[in-house]
Amino acid sequence: MTGEEAHRESRHRVEVLLATYNGGRYLNDQLDSILAQSYPAWRLTVRDDCSTDNTVQIIKDYIGKFPGKIRFIDEGSKRLGALGNFSRLLDASEAEYVMFSDQDDRWLPDKIGLTLRAMLECEARFTGAPILVHTDLYVTDRDLNVISKSFWNYNRLDPVEKGLNSLLTFNNVTGCTVMINSALRRLATPMPQEALVHDMWLALVASAFGHIEHVKVPTVLYRQHGENVIGTTRYPFGYFASKLANLEKTAATLRMIVAQAGAFHSAYGTRLKKADREVVHVFSTLLEKHRAARFYSVFKYRFTGSGFLRNLGIMLLWLCMGNKSIEGAKTRAAG
């Protein structure tokens, strides 16, 4: 990159949103990696979700050292959970570009600069569109020893799958790699309580109304330590072992993504293209169908993710789950 290009890029302000909760063990490492970014024009905004460890003190110590770079949203005893924490941060942002940070990873030095360059290239091609850019990650253990050089390969994820039919079913966007522009931030907020996770909601909005760009370069050391709010297990064996170990939780997650689709349809249905509106409506009513009709809809609209075994598991789970309307009628009759 020429000096002129670097100067032109540095005019763009990037806000990094960091949601914390009892993250004291790894937080210093993550904050140091953000401070070490090669791209200079960023600001970090942190909201803590009522930590009971030393997280808040660490944040305040860093603010004392870097008062112009870090802002702290202090809301006392108001606990929101992971989604609510990031949602509150997004609501408070007015930035041109927004990125999201977990509390226990380590960013590589060119993460902001590399992602911003991809964003600016997309904005040049899709003028005025809501845009989401995300990247690959290194998967590491708790000591940052690399387990896999590609999170996407480790989990058999295909970032090329960007259609609503795929993203409604399975999220292939990892929040700690994401950058969104102001057009997407304004359109996607406020996020409803039915949103499963912030990155999935943002991906759905970007897919429906704008553009999703993936960068095949890892920008994060994605630390796995057993205490992650959302971690990863190797596909296929670890992935399916975790799903089979708790089928009730897996089924509950499926119900939640159906509820999320319903909220998405309520929020954007009148603005969606006709074909997308049909896709979202069908998905949001899957549990109201009999098993045969549900299977037909899943097959017809390709409500699938990446990988044959994963899709087979999704199909079987859809077939095994009961009909919500019938179950509700039985409950009312029994009462």
GROMACS .gro file of C-alpha atoms in nm:
model
  335
    1MET     CA    1   0.000   0.000   0.000
    2THR     CA    2   0.130   0.346  -0.090
    3GLY     CA    3   0.161   0.625   0.166
    4GLU     CA    4  -0.122   0.811  -0.004
    5GLU     CA    5  -0.352   0.507   0.015
    6ALA     CA    6  -0.270   0.458   0.383
    7HIS     CA    7  -0.346   0.823   0.454
    8ARG     CA    8  -0.676   0.800   0.269
    9GLU     CA    9  -0.779   0.490   0.465
   10SER     CA   10  -0.683   0.643   0.799
   11ARG     CA   11  -0.958   0.903   0.760
   12HIS     CA   12  -1.216   0.633   0.828
   13ARG     CA   13  -1.306   0.596   1.194
   14VAL     CA   14  -1.361   0.244   1.324
   15GLU     CA   15  -1.534   0.166   1.652
   16VAL     CA   16  -1.456  -0.166   1.820
   17LEU     CA   17  -1.732  -0.293   2.047
   18LEU     CA   18  -1.620  -0.518   2.333
   19ALA     CA   19  -1.876  -0.698   2.550
   20THR     CA   20  -1.727  -0.833   2.873
   21TYR     CA   21  -1.839  -1.066   3.151
   22ASN     CA   22  -1.599  -1.222   3.402
   23GLY     CA   23  -1.321  -1.208   3.145
   24GLY     CA   24  -1.034  -1.101   3.367
   25ARG     CA   25  -0.818  -1.404   3.293
   26TYR     CA   26  -0.760  -1.318   2.925
   27LEU     CA   27  -0.877  -0.957   2.894
   28ASN     CA   28  -0.534  -0.792   2.920
   29ASP     CA   29  -0.408  -0.998   2.629
   30GLN     CA   30  -0.702  -0.899   2.410
   31LEU     CA   31  -0.683  -0.530   2.499
   32ASP     CA   32  -0.310  -0.527   2.425
   33SER     CA   33  -0.372  -0.684   2.084
   34ILE     CA   34  -0.627  -0.414   1.997
   35LEU     CA   35  -0.390  -0.141   2.110
   36ALA     CA   36  -0.119  -0.295   1.888
   37GLN     CA   37  -0.324  -0.260   1.568
   38SER     CA   38  -0.136  -0.118   1.270
   39TYR     CA   39  -0.441   0.088   1.171
   40PRO     CA   40  -0.452   0.393   1.401
   41ALA     CA   41  -0.799   0.547   1.360
   42TRP     CA   42  -1.002   0.332   1.597
   43ARG     CA   43  -1.181   0.369   1.928
   44LEU     CA   44  -1.279   0.093   2.170
   45THR     CA   45  -1.615   0.099   2.348
   46VAL     CA   46  -1.663  -0.150   2.630
   47ARG     CA   47  -1.974  -0.253   2.820
   48ASP     CA   48  -1.946  -0.492   3.112
   49ASP     CA   49  -2.235  -0.722   3.200
   50CYS     CA   50  -2.206  -0.719   3.582
   51SER     CA   51  -1.880  -0.909   3.618
   52THR     CA   52  -1.791  -1.041   3.962
   53ASP     CA   53  -1.417  -1.076   3.897
   54ASN     CA   54  -1.155  -0.809   3.822
   55THR     CA   55  -1.281  -0.733   3.468
   56VAL     CA   56  -1.409  -0.382   3.544
   57GLN     CA   57  -1.089  -0.287   3.726
   58ILE     CA   58  -0.882  -0.400   3.427
   59ILE     CA   59  -1.097  -0.186   3.196
   60LYS     CA   60  -1.060   0.119   3.421
   61ASP     CA   61  -0.684   0.069   3.442
   62TYR     CA   62  -0.658   0.071   3.061
   63ILE     CA   63  -0.881   0.378   3.036
   64GLY     CA   64  -0.644   0.553   3.274
   65LYS     CA   65  -0.351   0.468   3.048
   66PHE     CA   66  -0.530   0.533   2.716
   67PRO     CA   67  -0.813   0.780   2.791
   68GLY     CA   68  -0.859   0.891   2.431
   69LYS     CA   69  -0.891   0.540   2.291
   70ILE     CA   70  -1.128   0.358   2.528
   71ARG     CA   71  -1.483   0.443   2.635
   72PHE     CA   72  -1.666   0.253   2.908
   73ILE     CA   73  -2.045   0.222   2.921
   74ASP     CA   74  -2.110   0.176   3.292
   75GLU     CA   75  -2.468   0.073   3.364
   76GLY     CA   76  -2.418  -0.067   3.712
   77SER     CA   77  -2.624  -0.375   3.790
   78LYS     CA   78  -2.817  -0.409   3.463
   79ARG     CA   79  -2.743  -0.762   3.336
   80LEU     CA   80  -2.834  -0.818   2.970
   81GLY     CA   81  -2.663  -1.139   2.859
   82ALA     CA   82  -2.431  -1.175   2.560
   83LEU     CA   83  -2.683  -1.070   2.293
   84GLY     CA   84  -2.818  -0.782   2.500
   85ASN     CA   85  -2.467  -0.663   2.580
   86PHE     CA   86  -2.365  -0.638   2.215
   87SER     CA   87  -2.707  -0.499   2.122
   88ARG     CA   88  -2.668  -0.220   2.378
   89LEU     CA   89  -2.322  -0.140   2.243
   90LEU     CA   90  -2.458  -0.123   1.888
   91ASP     CA   91  -2.743   0.105   1.995
   92ALA     CA   92  -2.489   0.342   2.151
   93SER     CA   93  -2.267   0.354   1.841
   94GLU     CA   94  -2.275   0.620   1.573
   95ALA     CA   95  -1.957   0.506   1.401
   96GLU     CA   96  -1.893   0.486   1.029
   97TYR     CA   97  -1.761   0.132   1.071
   98VAL     CA   98  -1.812  -0.108   1.361
   99MET     CA   99  -1.621  -0.420   1.463
  100PHE     CA  100  -1.692  -0.668   1.742
  101SER     CA  101  -1.448  -0.809   1.994
  102ASP     CA  102  -1.471  -1.106   2.228
  103GLN     CA  103  -1.290  -1.073   2.558
  104ASP     CA  104  -1.070  -1.382   2.537
  105ASP     CA  105  -0.910  -1.381   2.191
  106ARG     CA  106  -0.606  -1.207   2.045
  107TRP     CA  107  -0.628  -0.995   1.733
  108LEU     CA  108  -0.352  -1.008   1.473
  109PRO     CA  109  -0.188  -0.667   1.414
  110ASP     CA  110  -0.341  -0.597   1.071
  111LYS     CA  111  -0.694  -0.712   1.155
  112ILE     CA  112  -0.859  -0.369   1.142
  113GLY     CA  113  -0.662  -0.250   0.839
  114LEU     CA  114  -0.715  -0.566   0.636
  115THR     CA  115  -1.089  -0.581   0.710
  116LEU     CA  116  -1.136  -0.211   0.640
  117ARG     CA  117  -0.967  -0.242   0.301
  118ALA     CA  118  -1.209  -0.520   0.207
  119MET     CA  119  -1.499  -0.306   0.329
  120LEU     CA  120  -1.394  -0.003   0.124
  121GLU     CA  121  -1.357  -0.218  -0.187
  122CYS     CA  122  -1.709  -0.354  -0.133
  123GLU     CA  123  -1.854  -0.008  -0.080
  124ALA     CA  124  -1.700   0.101  -0.408
  125ARG     CA  125  -1.882  -0.186  -0.582
  126PHE     CA  126  -2.209  -0.169  -0.387
  127THR     CA  127  -2.267   0.201  -0.333
  128GLY     CA  128  -2.490   0.276  -0.035
  129ALA     CA  129  -2.554  -0.091   0.045
  130PRO     CA  130  -2.551  -0.243   0.394
  131ILE     CA  131  -2.230  -0.446   0.403
  132LEU     CA  132  -2.082  -0.707   0.636
  133VAL     CA  133  -1.721  -0.825   0.602
  134HIS     CA  134  -1.590  -1.125   0.795
  135THR     CA  135  -1.269  -1.327   0.793
  136ASP     CA  136  -1.128  -1.666   0.881
  137LEU     CA  137  -0.969  -1.739   1.221
  138TYR     CA  138  -0.689  -1.945   1.371
  139VAL     CA  139  -0.830  -2.194   1.624
  140THR     CA  140  -0.608  -2.217   1.934
  141ASP     CA  141  -0.601  -2.374   2.277
  142ARG     CA  142  -0.611  -2.166   2.595
  143ASP     CA  143  -0.239  -2.090   2.563
  144LEU     CA  144  -0.280  -1.975   2.200
  145ASN     CA  145  -0.112  -2.281   2.052
  146VAL     CA  146  -0.263  -2.319   1.705
  147ILE     CA  147  -0.497  -2.617   1.667
  148SER     CA  148  -0.608  -2.528   1.314
  149LYS     CA  149  -0.495  -2.262   1.070
  150SER     CA  150  -0.852  -2.224   0.943
  151PHE     CA  151  -1.170  -2.210   1.153
  152TRP     CA  152  -1.368  -2.261   0.834
  153ASN     CA  153  -1.185  -2.582   0.745
  154TYR     CA  154  -1.190  -2.701   1.107
  155ASN     CA  155  -1.569  -2.679   1.111
  156ARG     CA  156  -1.632  -2.758   0.743
  157LEU     CA  157  -1.791  -2.417   0.689
  158ASP     CA  158  -1.837  -2.264   0.346
  159PRO     CA  159  -1.835  -1.882   0.369
  160VAL     CA  160  -1.957  -1.866   0.008
  161GLU     CA  161  -2.302  -1.969   0.132
  162LYS     CA  162  -2.464  -1.629   0.183
  163GLY     CA  163  -2.828  -1.687   0.091
  164LEU     CA  164  -3.109  -1.642   0.340
  165ASN     CA  165  -3.208  -2.007   0.310
  166SER     CA  166  -2.866  -2.115   0.442
  167LEU     CA  167  -2.816  -1.838   0.698
  168LEU     CA  168  -3.160  -1.889   0.853
  169THR     CA  169  -3.053  -2.244   0.934
  170PHE     CA  170  -2.684  -2.218   1.013
  171ASN     CA  171  -2.467  -1.917   1.088
  172ASN     CA  172  -2.126  -1.922   0.915
  173VAL     CA  173  -2.029  -1.569   1.027
  174THR     CA  174  -1.814  -1.539   1.340
  175GLY     CA  175  -1.881  -1.214   1.525
  176CYS     CA  176  -1.527  -1.145   1.643
  177THR     CA  177  -1.413  -1.118   1.278
  178VAL     CA  178  -1.697  -0.894   1.160
  179MET     CA  179  -1.696  -0.535   1.036
  180ILE     CA  180  -2.021  -0.364   0.937
  181ASN     CA  181  -2.081  -0.026   0.779
  182SER     CA  182  -2.317   0.241   0.908
  183ALA     CA  183  -2.587   0.147   0.655
  184LEU     CA  184  -2.609  -0.203   0.804
  185ARG     CA  185  -2.582  -0.075   1.162
  186ARG     CA  186  -2.881   0.155   1.113
  187LEU     CA  187  -3.091  -0.107   0.934
  188ALA     CA  188  -3.021  -0.395   1.174
  189THR     CA  189  -3.088  -0.210   1.499
  190PRO     CA  190  -3.250  -0.236   1.739
  191MET     CA  191  -3.209  -0.612   1.746
  192PRO     CA  192  -3.512  -0.799   1.880
  193GLN     CA  193  -3.490  -1.025   2.182
  194GLU     CA  194  -3.562  -1.320   1.951
  195ALA     CA  195  -3.227  -1.272   1.776
  196LEU     CA  196  -3.015  -1.575   1.858
  197VAL     CA  197  -2.677  -1.400   1.842
  198HIS     CA  198  -2.578  -1.059   1.710
  199ASP     CA  199  -2.361  -1.187   1.424
  200MET     CA  200  -2.636  -1.413   1.290
  201TRP     CA  201  -2.889  -1.129   1.293
  202LEU     CA  202  -2.648  -0.894   1.117
  203ALA     CA  203  -2.572  -1.160   0.856
  204LEU     CA  204  -2.942  -1.211   0.785
  205VAL     CA  205  -2.999  -0.838   0.734
  206ALA     CA  206  -2.689  -0.803   0.515
  207SER     CA  207  -2.790  -1.104   0.306
  208ALA     CA  208  -3.141  -0.973   0.249
  209PHE     CA  209  -3.062  -0.608   0.181
  210GLY     CA  210  -2.695  -0.573   0.100
  211HIS     CA  211  -2.378  -0.777   0.064
  212ILE     CA  212  -2.167  -1.018   0.268
  213GLU     CA  213  -1.796  -1.036   0.186
  214HIS     CA  214  -1.563  -1.303   0.325
  215VAL     CA  215  -1.185  -1.269   0.344
  216LYS     CA  216  -0.986  -1.594   0.335
  217VAL     CA  217  -0.726  -1.468   0.579
  218PRO     CA  218  -0.728  -1.541   0.955
  219THR     CA  219  -0.728  -1.221   1.160
  220VAL     CA  220  -0.791  -1.362   1.509
  221LEU     CA  221  -0.638  -1.619   1.741
  222TYR     CA  222  -0.968  -1.778   1.849
  223ARG     CA  223  -0.897  -1.910   2.196
  224GLN     CA  224  -1.079  -2.225   2.311
  225HIS     CA  225  -1.064  -2.273   2.686
  226GLY     CA  226  -1.382  -2.444   2.799
  227GLU     CA  227  -1.544  -2.128   2.932
  228ASN     CA  228  -1.634  -1.967   2.598
  229VAL     CA  229  -1.988  -1.838   2.566
  230ILE     CA  230  -1.981  -1.974   2.211
  231GLY     CA  231  -1.687  -2.199   2.132
  232THR     CA  232  -1.613  -2.457   1.864
  233THR     CA  233  -1.572  -2.832   1.833
  234ARG     CA  234  -1.406  -3.013   1.545
  235TYR     CA  235  -1.634  -3.129   1.263
  236PRO     CA  236  -1.759  -3.396   1.226
  237PHE     CA  237  -1.684  -3.603   1.536
  238GLY     CA  238  -1.664  -3.338   1.807
  239TYR     CA  239  -1.947  -3.145   1.647
  240PHE     CA  240  -2.190  -3.437   1.645
  241ALA     CA  241  -2.081  -3.565   1.984
  242SER     CA  242  -2.171  -3.228   2.135
  243LYS     CA  243  -2.509  -3.224   1.957
  244LEU     CA  244  -2.600  -3.581   2.047
  245ALA     CA  245  -2.497  -3.533   2.408
  246ASN     CA  246  -2.775  -3.282   2.454
  247LEU     CA  247  -3.052  -3.333   2.202
  248GLU     CA  248  -3.293  -3.123   2.407
  249LYS     CA  249  -3.061  -2.824   2.387
  250THR     CA  250  -3.012  -2.879   2.013
  251ALA     CA  251  -3.388  -2.894   1.960
  252ALA     CA  252  -3.434  -2.582   2.173
  253THR     CA  253  -3.181  -2.400   1.956
  254LEU     CA  254  -3.374  -2.504   1.647
  255ARG     CA  255  -3.692  -2.361   1.798
  256MET     CA  256  -3.509  -2.037   1.873
  257ILE     CA  257  -3.387  -1.995   1.516
  258VAL     CA  258  -3.744  -2.046   1.397
  259ALA     CA  259  -3.856  -1.774   1.641
  260GLN     CA  260  -3.574  -1.554   1.512
  261ALA     CA  261  -3.703  -1.601   1.157
  262GLY     CA  262  -4.048  -1.495   1.274
  263ALA     CA  263  -3.904  -1.178   1.427
  264PHE     CA  264  -3.708  -1.113   1.107
  265HIS     CA  265  -4.026  -1.149   0.901
  266SER     CA  266  -4.212  -0.912   1.134
  267ALA     CA  267  -3.935  -0.652   1.116
  268TYR     CA  268  -3.858  -0.662   0.745
  269GLY     CA  269  -4.131  -0.862   0.568
  270THR     CA  270  -4.278  -0.569   0.376
  271ARG     CA  271  -3.931  -0.463   0.256
  272LEU     CA  272  -3.805  -0.803   0.147
  273LYS     CA  273  -3.796  -0.913  -0.214
  274LYS     CA  274  -4.088  -1.144  -0.292
  275ALA     CA  275  -3.872  -1.458  -0.312
  276ASP     CA  276  -3.691  -1.377   0.014
  277ARG     CA  277  -4.019  -1.297   0.189
  278GLU     CA  278  -4.149  -1.640   0.092
  279VAL     CA  279  -3.832  -1.810   0.217
  280VAL     CA  280  -3.845  -1.635   0.555
  281HIS     CA  281  -4.218  -1.699   0.598
  282VAL     CA  282  -4.186  -2.069   0.518
  283PHE     CA  283  -3.894  -2.110   0.758
  284SER     CA  284  -4.072  -1.923   1.038
  285THR     CA  285  -4.372  -2.159   1.012
  286LEU     CA  286  -4.185  -2.490   0.980
  287LEU     CA  287  -4.285  -2.611   1.326
  288GLU     CA  288  -4.651  -2.554   1.244
  289LYS     CA  289  -4.634  -2.813   0.965
  290HIS     CA  290  -4.674  -3.189   0.981
  291ARG     CA  291  -4.348  -3.380   0.947
  292ALA     CA  292  -4.391  -3.469   0.580
  293ALA     CA  293  -4.475  -3.111   0.481
  294ARG     CA  294  -4.188  -2.984   0.693
  295PHE     CA  295  -3.941  -3.220   0.529
  296TYR     CA  296  -4.068  -3.116   0.186
  297SER     CA  297  -4.020  -2.746   0.271
  298VAL     CA  298  -3.669  -2.802   0.410
  299PHE     CA  299  -3.575  -2.990   0.094
  300LYS     CA  300  -3.747  -2.751  -0.149
  301TYR     CA  301  -3.601  -2.431  -0.003
  302ARG     CA  302  -3.265  -2.589   0.087
  303PHE     CA  303  -3.273  -2.493   0.452
  304THR     CA  304  -2.931  -2.648   0.500
  305GLY     CA  305  -2.580  -2.564   0.614
  306SER     CA  306  -2.233  -2.684   0.509
  307GLY     CA  307  -2.139  -3.051   0.496
  308PHE     CA  308  -2.333  -3.368   0.416
  309LEU     CA  309  -2.336  -3.505   0.771
  310ARG     CA  310  -2.442  -3.172   0.919
  311ASN     CA  311  -2.728  -3.147   0.671
  312LEU     CA  312  -2.831  -3.506   0.740
  313GLY     CA  313  -2.843  -3.426   1.109
  314ILE     CA  314  -3.051  -3.114   1.046
  315MET     CA  315  -3.296  -3.313   0.832
  316LEU     CA  316  -3.335  -3.583   1.097
  317LEU     CA  317  -3.388  -3.328   1.371
  318TRP     CA  318  -3.657  -3.149   1.171
  319LEU     CA  319  -3.832  -3.483   1.124
  320CYS     CA  320  -3.804  -3.581   1.490
  321MET     CA  321  -3.938  -3.257   1.632
  322GLY     CA  322  -4.310  -3.250   1.705
  323ASN     CA  323  -4.565  -3.023   1.544
  324LYS     CA  324  -4.598  -2.707   1.753
  325SER     CA  325  -4.962  -2.649   1.665
  326ILE     CA  326  -5.061  -3.010   1.737
  327GLU     CA  327  -4.865  -3.018   2.064
  328GLY     CA  328  -5.032  -2.694   2.170
  329ALA     CA  329  -5.376  -2.833   2.090
  330LYS     CA  330  -5.304  -3.149   2.290
  331THR     CA  331  -5.188  -2.943   2.586
  332ARG     CA  332  -5.502  -2.729   2.578
  333ALA     CA  333  -5.723  -3.040   2.550
  334ALA     CA  334  -5.548  -3.206   2.843
  335GLY     CA  335  -5.596  -2.891   3.050
   0.00000   0.00000   0.00000
